[in-house]
CSV table of C-alpha atoms in Angstrom, one decimal:
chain,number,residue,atom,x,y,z
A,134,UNK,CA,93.0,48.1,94.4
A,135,UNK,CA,94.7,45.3,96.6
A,136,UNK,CA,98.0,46.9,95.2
A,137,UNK,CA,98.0,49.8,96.7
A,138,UNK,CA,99.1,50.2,100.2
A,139,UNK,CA,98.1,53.3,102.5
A,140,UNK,CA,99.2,54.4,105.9
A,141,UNK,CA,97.3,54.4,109.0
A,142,UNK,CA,97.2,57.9,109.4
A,143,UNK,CA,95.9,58.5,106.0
A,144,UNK,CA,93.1,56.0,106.4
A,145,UNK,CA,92.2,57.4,109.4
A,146,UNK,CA,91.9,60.6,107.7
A,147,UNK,CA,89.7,59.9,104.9
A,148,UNK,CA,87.4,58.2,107.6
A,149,UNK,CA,86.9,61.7,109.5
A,150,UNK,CA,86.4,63.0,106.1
A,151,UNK,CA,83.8,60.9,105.2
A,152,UNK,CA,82.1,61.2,109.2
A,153,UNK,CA,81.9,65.1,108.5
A,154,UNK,CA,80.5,64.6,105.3
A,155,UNK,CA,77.7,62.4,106.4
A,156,UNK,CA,77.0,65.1,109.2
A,157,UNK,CA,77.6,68.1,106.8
A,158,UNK,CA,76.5,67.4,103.1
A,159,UNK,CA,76.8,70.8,102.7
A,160,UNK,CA,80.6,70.8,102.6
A,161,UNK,CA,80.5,69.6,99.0
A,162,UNK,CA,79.7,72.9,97.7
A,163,UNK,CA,83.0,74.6,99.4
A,164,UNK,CA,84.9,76.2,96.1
A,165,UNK,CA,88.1,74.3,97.4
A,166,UNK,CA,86.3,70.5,96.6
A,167,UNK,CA,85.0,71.2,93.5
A,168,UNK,CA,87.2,69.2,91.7
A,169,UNK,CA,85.3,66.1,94.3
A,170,UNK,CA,82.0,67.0,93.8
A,171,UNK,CA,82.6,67.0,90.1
A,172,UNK,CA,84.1,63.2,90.2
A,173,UNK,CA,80.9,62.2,92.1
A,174,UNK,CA,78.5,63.7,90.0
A,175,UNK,CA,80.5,61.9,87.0
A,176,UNK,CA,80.1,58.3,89.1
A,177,UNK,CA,76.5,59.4,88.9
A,178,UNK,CA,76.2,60.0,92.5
A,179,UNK,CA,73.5,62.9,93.5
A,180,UNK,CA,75.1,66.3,95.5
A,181,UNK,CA,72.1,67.5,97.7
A,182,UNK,CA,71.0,70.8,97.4
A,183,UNK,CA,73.4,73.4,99.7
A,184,UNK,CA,71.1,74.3,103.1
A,185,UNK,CA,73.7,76.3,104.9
A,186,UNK,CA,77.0,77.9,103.5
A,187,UNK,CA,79.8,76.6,105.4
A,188,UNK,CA,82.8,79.4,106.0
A,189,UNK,CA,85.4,76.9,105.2
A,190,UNK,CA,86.2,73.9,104.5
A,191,UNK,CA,88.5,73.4,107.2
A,192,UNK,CA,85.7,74.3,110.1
A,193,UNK,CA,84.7,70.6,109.1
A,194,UNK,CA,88.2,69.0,108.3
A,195,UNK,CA,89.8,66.5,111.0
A,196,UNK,CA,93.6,66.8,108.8
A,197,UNK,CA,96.0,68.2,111.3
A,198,UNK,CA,96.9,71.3,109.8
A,199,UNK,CA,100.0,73.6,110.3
A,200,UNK,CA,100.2,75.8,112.7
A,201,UNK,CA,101.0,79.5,111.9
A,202,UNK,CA,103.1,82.5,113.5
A,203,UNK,CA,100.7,84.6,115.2
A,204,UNK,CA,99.4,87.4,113.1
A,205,UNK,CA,101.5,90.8,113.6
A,206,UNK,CA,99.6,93.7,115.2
A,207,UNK,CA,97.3,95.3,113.2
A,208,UNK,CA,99.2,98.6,111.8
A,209,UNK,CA,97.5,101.8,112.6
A,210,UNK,CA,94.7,102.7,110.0
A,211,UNK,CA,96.4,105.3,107.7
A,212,UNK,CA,94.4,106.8,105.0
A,213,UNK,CA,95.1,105.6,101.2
A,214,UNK,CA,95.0,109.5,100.3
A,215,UNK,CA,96.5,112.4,102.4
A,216,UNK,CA,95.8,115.2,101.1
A,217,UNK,CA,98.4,117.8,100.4
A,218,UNK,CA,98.6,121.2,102.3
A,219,UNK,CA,95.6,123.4,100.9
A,220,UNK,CA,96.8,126.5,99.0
A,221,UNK,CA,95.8,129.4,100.3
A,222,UNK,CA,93.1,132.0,99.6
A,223,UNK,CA,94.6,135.0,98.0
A,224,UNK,CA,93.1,138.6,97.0
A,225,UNK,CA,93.8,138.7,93.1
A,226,UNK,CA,92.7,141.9,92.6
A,227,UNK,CA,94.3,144.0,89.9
A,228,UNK,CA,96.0,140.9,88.6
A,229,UNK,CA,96.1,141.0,85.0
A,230,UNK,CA,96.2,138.4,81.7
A,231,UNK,CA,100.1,137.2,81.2
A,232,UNK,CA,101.1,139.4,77.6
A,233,UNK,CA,103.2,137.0,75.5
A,234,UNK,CA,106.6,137.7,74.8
A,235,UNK,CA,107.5,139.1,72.0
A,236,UNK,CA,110.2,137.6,70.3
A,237,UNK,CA,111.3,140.8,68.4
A,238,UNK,CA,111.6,142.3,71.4
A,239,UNK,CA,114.8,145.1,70.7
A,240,UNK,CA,117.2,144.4,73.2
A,241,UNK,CA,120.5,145.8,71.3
A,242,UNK,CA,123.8,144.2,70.7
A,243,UNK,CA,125.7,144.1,73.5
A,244,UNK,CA,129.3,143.6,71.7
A,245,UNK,CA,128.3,146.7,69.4
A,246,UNK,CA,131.1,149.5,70.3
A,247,UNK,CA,129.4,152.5,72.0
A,248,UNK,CA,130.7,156.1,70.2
A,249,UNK,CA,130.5,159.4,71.9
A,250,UNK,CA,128.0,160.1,69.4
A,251,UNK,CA,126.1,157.3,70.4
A,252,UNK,CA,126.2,158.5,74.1
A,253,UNK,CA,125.0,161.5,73.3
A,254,UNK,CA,122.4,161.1,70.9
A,255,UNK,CA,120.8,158.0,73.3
A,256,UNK,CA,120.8,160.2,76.6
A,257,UNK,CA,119.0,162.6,74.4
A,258,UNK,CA,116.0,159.7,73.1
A,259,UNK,CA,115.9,158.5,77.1
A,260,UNK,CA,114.8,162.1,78.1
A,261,UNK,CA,112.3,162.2,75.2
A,262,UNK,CA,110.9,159.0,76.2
A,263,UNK,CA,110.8,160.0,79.9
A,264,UNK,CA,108.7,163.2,79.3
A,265,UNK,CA,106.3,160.7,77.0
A,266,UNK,CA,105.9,158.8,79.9
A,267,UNK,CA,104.9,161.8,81.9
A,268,UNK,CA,102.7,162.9,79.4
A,269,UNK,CA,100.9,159.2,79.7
A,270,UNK,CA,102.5,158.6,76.2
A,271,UNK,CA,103.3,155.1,77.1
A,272,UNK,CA,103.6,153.4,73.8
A,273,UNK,CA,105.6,156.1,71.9
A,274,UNK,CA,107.8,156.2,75.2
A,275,UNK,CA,108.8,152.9,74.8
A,276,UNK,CA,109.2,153.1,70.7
A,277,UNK,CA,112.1,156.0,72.1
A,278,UNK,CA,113.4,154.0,74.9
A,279,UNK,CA,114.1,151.1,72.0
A,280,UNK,CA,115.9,153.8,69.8
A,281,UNK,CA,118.6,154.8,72.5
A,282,UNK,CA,119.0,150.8,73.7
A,283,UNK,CA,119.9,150.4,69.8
A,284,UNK,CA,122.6,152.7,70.2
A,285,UNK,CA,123.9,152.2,73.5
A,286,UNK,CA,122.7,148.2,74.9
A,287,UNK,CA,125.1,149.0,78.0
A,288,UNK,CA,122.1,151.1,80.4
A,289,UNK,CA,121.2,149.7,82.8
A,290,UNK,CA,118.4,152.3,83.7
A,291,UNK,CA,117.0,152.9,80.0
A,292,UNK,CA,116.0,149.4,80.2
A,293,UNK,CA,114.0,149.5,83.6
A,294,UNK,CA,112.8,153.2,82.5
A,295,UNK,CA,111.4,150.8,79.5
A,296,UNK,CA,110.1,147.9,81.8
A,297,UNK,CA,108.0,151.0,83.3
A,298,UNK,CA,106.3,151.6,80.4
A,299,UNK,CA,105.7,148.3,79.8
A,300,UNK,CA,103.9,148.2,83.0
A,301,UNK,CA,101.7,151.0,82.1
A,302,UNK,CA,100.6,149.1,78.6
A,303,UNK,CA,99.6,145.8,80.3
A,304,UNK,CA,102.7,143.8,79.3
A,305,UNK,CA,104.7,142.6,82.4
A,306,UNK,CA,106.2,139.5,81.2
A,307,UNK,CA,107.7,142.2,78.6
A,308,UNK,CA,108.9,144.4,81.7
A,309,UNK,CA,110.2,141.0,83.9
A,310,UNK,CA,112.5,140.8,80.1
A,311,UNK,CA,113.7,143.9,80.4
A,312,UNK,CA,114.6,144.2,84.2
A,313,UNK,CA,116.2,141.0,83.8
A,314,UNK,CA,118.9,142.7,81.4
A,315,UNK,CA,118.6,145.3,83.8
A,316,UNK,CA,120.2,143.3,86.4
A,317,UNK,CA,122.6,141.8,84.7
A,318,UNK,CA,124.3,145.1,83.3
A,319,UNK,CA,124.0,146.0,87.3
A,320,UNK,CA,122.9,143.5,89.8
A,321,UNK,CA,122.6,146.7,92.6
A,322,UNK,CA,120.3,148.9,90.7
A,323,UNK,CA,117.0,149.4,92.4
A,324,UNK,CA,114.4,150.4,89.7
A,325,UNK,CA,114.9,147.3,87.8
A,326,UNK,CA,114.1,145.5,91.4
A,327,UNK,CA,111.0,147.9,91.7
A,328,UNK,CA,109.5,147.4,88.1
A,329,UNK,CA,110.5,143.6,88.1
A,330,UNK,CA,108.7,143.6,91.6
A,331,UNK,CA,105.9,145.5,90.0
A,332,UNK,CA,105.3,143.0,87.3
A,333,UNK,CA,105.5,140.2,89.2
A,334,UNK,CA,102.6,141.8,91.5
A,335,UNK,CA,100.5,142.2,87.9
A,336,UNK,CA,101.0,138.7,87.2
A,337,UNK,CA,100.0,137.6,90.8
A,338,UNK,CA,103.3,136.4,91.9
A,339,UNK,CA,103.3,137.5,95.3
A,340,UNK,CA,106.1,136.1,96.5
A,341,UNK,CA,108.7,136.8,93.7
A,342,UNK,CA,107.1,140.5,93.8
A,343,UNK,CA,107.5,140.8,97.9
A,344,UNK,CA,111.0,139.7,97.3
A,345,UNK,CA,112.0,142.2,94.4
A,346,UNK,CA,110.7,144.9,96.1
A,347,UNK,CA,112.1,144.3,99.8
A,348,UNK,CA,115.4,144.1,97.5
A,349,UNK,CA,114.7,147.8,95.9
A,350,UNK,CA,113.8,149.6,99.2
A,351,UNK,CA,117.1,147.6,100.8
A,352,UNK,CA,118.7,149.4,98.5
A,353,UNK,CA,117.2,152.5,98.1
A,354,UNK,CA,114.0,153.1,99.7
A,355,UNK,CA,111.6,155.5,98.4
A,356,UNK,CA,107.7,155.6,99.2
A,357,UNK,CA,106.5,154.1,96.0
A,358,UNK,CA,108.1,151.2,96.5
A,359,UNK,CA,107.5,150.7,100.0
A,360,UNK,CA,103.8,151.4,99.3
A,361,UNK,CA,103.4,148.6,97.0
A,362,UNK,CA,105.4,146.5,99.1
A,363,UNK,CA,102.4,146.6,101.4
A,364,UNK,CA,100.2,146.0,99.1
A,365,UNK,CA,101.5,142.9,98.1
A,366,UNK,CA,102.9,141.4,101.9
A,367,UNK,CA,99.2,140.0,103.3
A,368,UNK,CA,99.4,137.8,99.8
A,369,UNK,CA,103.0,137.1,99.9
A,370,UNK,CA,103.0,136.6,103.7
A,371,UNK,CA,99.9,133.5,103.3
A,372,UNK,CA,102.1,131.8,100.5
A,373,UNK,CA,105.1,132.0,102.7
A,374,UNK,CA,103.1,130.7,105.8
A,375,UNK,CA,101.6,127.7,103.3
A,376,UNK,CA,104.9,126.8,102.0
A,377,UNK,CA,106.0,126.5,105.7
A,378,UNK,CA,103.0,123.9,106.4
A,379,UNK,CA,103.3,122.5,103.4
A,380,UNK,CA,107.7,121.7,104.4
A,381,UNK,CA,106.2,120.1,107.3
A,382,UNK,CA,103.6,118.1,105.7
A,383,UNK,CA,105.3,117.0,103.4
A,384,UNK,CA,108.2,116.2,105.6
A,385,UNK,CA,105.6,114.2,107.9
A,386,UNK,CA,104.3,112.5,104.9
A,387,UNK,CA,107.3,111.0,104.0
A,388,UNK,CA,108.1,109.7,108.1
A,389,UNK,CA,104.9,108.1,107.5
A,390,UNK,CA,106.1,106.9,104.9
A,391,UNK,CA,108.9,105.4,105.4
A,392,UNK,CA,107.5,103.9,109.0
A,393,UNK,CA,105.3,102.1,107.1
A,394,UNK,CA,107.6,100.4,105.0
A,395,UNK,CA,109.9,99.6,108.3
A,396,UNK,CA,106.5,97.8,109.2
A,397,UNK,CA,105.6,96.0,106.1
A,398,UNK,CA,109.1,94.9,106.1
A,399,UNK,CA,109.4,93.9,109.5
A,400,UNK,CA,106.1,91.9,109.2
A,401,UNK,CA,107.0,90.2,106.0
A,402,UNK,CA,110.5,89.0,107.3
A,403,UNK,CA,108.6,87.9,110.5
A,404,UNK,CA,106.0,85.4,107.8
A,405,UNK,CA,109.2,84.3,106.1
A,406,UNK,CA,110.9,83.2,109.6
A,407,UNK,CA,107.7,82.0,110.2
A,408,UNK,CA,107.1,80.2,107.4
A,409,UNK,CA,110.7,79.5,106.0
A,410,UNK,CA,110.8,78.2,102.2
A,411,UNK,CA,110.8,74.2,101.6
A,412,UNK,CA,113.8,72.5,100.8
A,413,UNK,CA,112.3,70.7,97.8
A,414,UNK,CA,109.9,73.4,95.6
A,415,UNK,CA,107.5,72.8,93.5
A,416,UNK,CA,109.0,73.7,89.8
A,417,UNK,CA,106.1,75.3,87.4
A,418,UNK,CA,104.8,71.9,85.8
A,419,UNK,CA,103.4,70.9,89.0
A,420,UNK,CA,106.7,68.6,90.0
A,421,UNK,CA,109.6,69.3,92.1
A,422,UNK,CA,112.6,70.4,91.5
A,423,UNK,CA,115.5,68.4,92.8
A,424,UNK,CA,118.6,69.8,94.2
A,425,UNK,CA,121.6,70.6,92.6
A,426,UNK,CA,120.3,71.8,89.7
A,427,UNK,CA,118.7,68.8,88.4
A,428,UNK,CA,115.8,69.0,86.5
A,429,UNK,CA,112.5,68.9,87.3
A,430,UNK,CA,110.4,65.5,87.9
A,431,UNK,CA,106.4,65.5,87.3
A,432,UNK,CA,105.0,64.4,90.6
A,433,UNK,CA,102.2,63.5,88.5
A,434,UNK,CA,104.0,60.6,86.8
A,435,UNK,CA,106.4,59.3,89.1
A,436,UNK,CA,103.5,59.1,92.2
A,437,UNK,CA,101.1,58.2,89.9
A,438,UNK,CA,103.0,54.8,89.0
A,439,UNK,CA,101.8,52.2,91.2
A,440,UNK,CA,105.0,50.6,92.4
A,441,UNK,CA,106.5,53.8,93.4
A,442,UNK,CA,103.2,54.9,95.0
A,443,UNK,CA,103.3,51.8,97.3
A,444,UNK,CA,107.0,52.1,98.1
A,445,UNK,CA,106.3,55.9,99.3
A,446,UNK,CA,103.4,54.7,101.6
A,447,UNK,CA,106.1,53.4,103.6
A,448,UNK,CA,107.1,56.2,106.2
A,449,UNK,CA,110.5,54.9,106.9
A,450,UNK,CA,110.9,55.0,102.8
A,451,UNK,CA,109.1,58.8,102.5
A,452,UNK,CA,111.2,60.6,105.6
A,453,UNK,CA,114.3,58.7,104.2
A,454,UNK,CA,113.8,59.6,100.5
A,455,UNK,CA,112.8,63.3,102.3
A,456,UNK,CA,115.9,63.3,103.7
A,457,UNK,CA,118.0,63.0,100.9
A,458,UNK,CA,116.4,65.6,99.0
A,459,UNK,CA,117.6,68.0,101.4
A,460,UNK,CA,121.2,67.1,100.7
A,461,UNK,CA,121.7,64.0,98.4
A,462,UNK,CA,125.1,63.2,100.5
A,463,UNK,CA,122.3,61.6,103.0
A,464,UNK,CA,122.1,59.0,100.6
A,465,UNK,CA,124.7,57.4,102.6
A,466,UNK,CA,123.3,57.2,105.6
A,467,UNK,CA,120.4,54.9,103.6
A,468,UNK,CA,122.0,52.9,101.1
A,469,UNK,CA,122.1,49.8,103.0
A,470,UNK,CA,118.4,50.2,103.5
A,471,UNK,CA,116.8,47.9,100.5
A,472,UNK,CA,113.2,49.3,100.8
A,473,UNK,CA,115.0,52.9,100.0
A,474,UNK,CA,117.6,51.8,97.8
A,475,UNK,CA,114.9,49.5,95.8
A,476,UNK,CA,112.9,53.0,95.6
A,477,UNK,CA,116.0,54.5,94.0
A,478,UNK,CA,116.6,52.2,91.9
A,479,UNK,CA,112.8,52.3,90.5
A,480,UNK,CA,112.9,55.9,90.2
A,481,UNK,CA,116.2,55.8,88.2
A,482,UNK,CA,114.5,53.5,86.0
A,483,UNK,CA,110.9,55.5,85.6
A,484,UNK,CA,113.9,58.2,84.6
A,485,UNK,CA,115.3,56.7,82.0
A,486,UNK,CA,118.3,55.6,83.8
A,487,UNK,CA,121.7,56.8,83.7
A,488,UNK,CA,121.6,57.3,87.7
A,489,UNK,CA,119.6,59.7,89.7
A,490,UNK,CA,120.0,63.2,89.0
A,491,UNK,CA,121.6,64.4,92.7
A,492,UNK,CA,123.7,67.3,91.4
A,493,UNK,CA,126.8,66.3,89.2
A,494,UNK,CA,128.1,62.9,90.3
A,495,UNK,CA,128.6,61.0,87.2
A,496,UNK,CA,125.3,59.4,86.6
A,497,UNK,CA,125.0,58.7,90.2
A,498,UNK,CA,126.7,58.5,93.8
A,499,UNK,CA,130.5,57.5,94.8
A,500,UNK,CA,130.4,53.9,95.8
A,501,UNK,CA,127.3,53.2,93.1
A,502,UNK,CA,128.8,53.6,89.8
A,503,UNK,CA,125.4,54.6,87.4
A,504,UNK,CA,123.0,54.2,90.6
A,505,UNK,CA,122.5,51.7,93.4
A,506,UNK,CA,123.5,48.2,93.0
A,507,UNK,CA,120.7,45.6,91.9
A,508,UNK,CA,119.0,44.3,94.6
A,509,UNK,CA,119.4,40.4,92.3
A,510,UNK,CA,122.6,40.5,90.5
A,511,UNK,CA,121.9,37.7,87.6
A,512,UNK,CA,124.1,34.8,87.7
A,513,UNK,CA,126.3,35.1,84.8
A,514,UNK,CA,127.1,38.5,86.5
A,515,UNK,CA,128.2,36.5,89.8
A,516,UNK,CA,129.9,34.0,88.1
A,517,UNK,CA,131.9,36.4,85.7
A,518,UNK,CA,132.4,39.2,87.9
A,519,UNK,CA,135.2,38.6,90.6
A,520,UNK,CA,134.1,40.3,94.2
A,521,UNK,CA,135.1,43.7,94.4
A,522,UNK,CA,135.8,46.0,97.8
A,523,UNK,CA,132.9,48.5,97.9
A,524,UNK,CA,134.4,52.1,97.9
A,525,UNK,CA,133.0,54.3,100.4
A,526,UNK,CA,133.0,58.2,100.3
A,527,UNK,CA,135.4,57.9,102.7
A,528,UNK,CA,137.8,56.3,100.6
A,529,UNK,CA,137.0,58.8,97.8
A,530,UNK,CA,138.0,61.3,99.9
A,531,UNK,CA,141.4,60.3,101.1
């Protein structure tokens, strides 16, 4: 072990280490130094039993640690779930199964051309099917209300007469069909707005239902419709209240929202100025990755060679060799150091040679042809080799 050279501080280190663990065994059993109770137990050494659980292992360590940015302000305590805007409580009284639609549902051929005849003879089958109605007739009124849309597709008012009867035989999605062709024969006519209004208020669609028939008595107003207009507001009038609250919830919800992510932001970039990235990062095999795109170099297996281990016990050599990883131009500021170039020159041979690997310079820096110079040039090379100027960056520049 006489090798191996370590620094003051270091030492001093491992004795508080030890001193804490002779006063507090039980910081063995902290999770973080399992990996060192393990290597005693395989020495043979004896762990004693755990008395007291310690909170961390750094309530006993001496190691000067880093200090951190003081923690943000706790953020107000928001709930995980808000709960949406409760729908209201609505009187469904009266409201009825949907019908399915029926998808031979006779709704006539609009491009068919409409005779005299055909006038005639359909304005006679809508007054049959009208006095069917009356006569409570429902289903054999709408059977006669088909027969005249065959003929003439372009009434407005035979197809809400139709959607009335429709009503009457518990089929409103059939009626909402037929109001809806209704309307678009003639957007103004009131008693497809009343029927369509009507069905809506048997399907418990308040809202569309208030809105068709405030439309019909706009209109035209008759009793009927304003009756069941009234009968259908309290309903309509909660829904339009909840949708309201529930605009403003949601509108709420999402200023929450977004504060929070203003916050979480704000907090995150105040960590990263706090505790900016390293120059030199750790790559994914447990090494670092050198700058310029080099690749990276197992910490493992350069630190664990014993030459290079006692060359970065050195301080001078660690903060210079620290330096030029942050920008390997620094190199220059070092090279007539021989404890840092001898460092180098060691790694570049761990490496494999062909000059250290300090972004794209050729194999290695200007000045240093494939790396730094031998520290004992041999003496055939001194004999052979006349003496040359040393180029400096400087002179690579101009």
């Amino acid at each position: 072990m006489s090798d191996y050279e370590f620094s003051e501080e270091l030492i001093g280190n491992i004795k508080s280490f030890v001193g804490a663990l002779k006063g507090h065994p039980d910081i063995l059993h902290v999770p973080q130094l399992g990996f060192f109770r393990e290597y005693l137990e395989s020495l043979g050494a004896t762990i004693p039993k755990q008395t007291s659980k310690p909170s961390d292992a750094g309530d006993f360590a001496s190691t000067p640690k880093r200090e951190t940015a003081k923690e943000p302000e706790p953020m107000e305590a928001e709930s995980d779930e808000d709960p949406d805007e409760p729908y209201p409580e609505l009187d469904n009284e009266g409201v009825l199964e949907p019908d399915s639609l029926d998808p031979n549902q006779e709704m006539g051929d609009e491009d068919k051309s409409v005779s005299d005849e055909d006038l005639e003879k359909s304005d006679e089958l809508k007054r049959e099917a009208v006095g069917l109605f009356a006569e409570g007739n429902y289903a054999e009124s709408v059977e006669k209300f088909t027969e005249a849309i065959k003929l003439n597709a372009g009434s407005a008012l035979v197809f809400a007469k139709r959607g009335q009867a429709f009503n009457k035989l518990g089929k409103p999605n059939a009626c909402i069909r037929d109001c809806n062709r209704a309307l678009q024969i003639n957007p103004d006519s009131p008693v497809a707005y009343k029927f369509r209004g009507r069905a809506n208020r048997l399907l418990g669609r308040w809202h569309e239902a208030a809105t068709d028939l405030r439309q019909a008595c706009k209109i035209d107003f008759d009793e009927q419709t304003d009756e069941w207009l009234k009968e259908v507001t309290p309903n309509a009038r909660k829904i339009e209240e909840w949708q309201i609250r529930k605009t403003r919830h949601d509108e709420e919800k999402d200023l929450k929202r977004r504060k929070k992510l203003a916050k979480e932001r704000q907090r995150a970039h105040q960590e990263a100025k706090a505790h900016p990235e390293p120059d030199v990062e750790d790559d994914e095999n447990g090494g670092f990755q050198m700058p310029g795109g080099a690749g990276g170099i197992g910490l493992d297996k350069l630190l664990g060679d014993p030459e290079i281990l006692q060359l970065f016990s050195d301080p001078e050599v660690a903060a210079a060799f620290q330096d030029i990883t942050k920008n390997p131009m620094n190199i220059l500021k070092h090279q007539s150091n021989p404890k840092v170039a001898k460092l180098m020159k060691l790694m570049q041979t761990k490496m494999g040679g062909g000059g250290m690997p300090f972004g794209d310079m050729g194999g290695g820096m200007p000045g240093f042809g494939g790396g730094f110079p031998s520290e004992n040039p041999t003496t055939d090379e001194a004999q052979t080799d006349p003496p040359k100027k040393t180029t400096s960056f400087a002179d690579d520049l101009d």
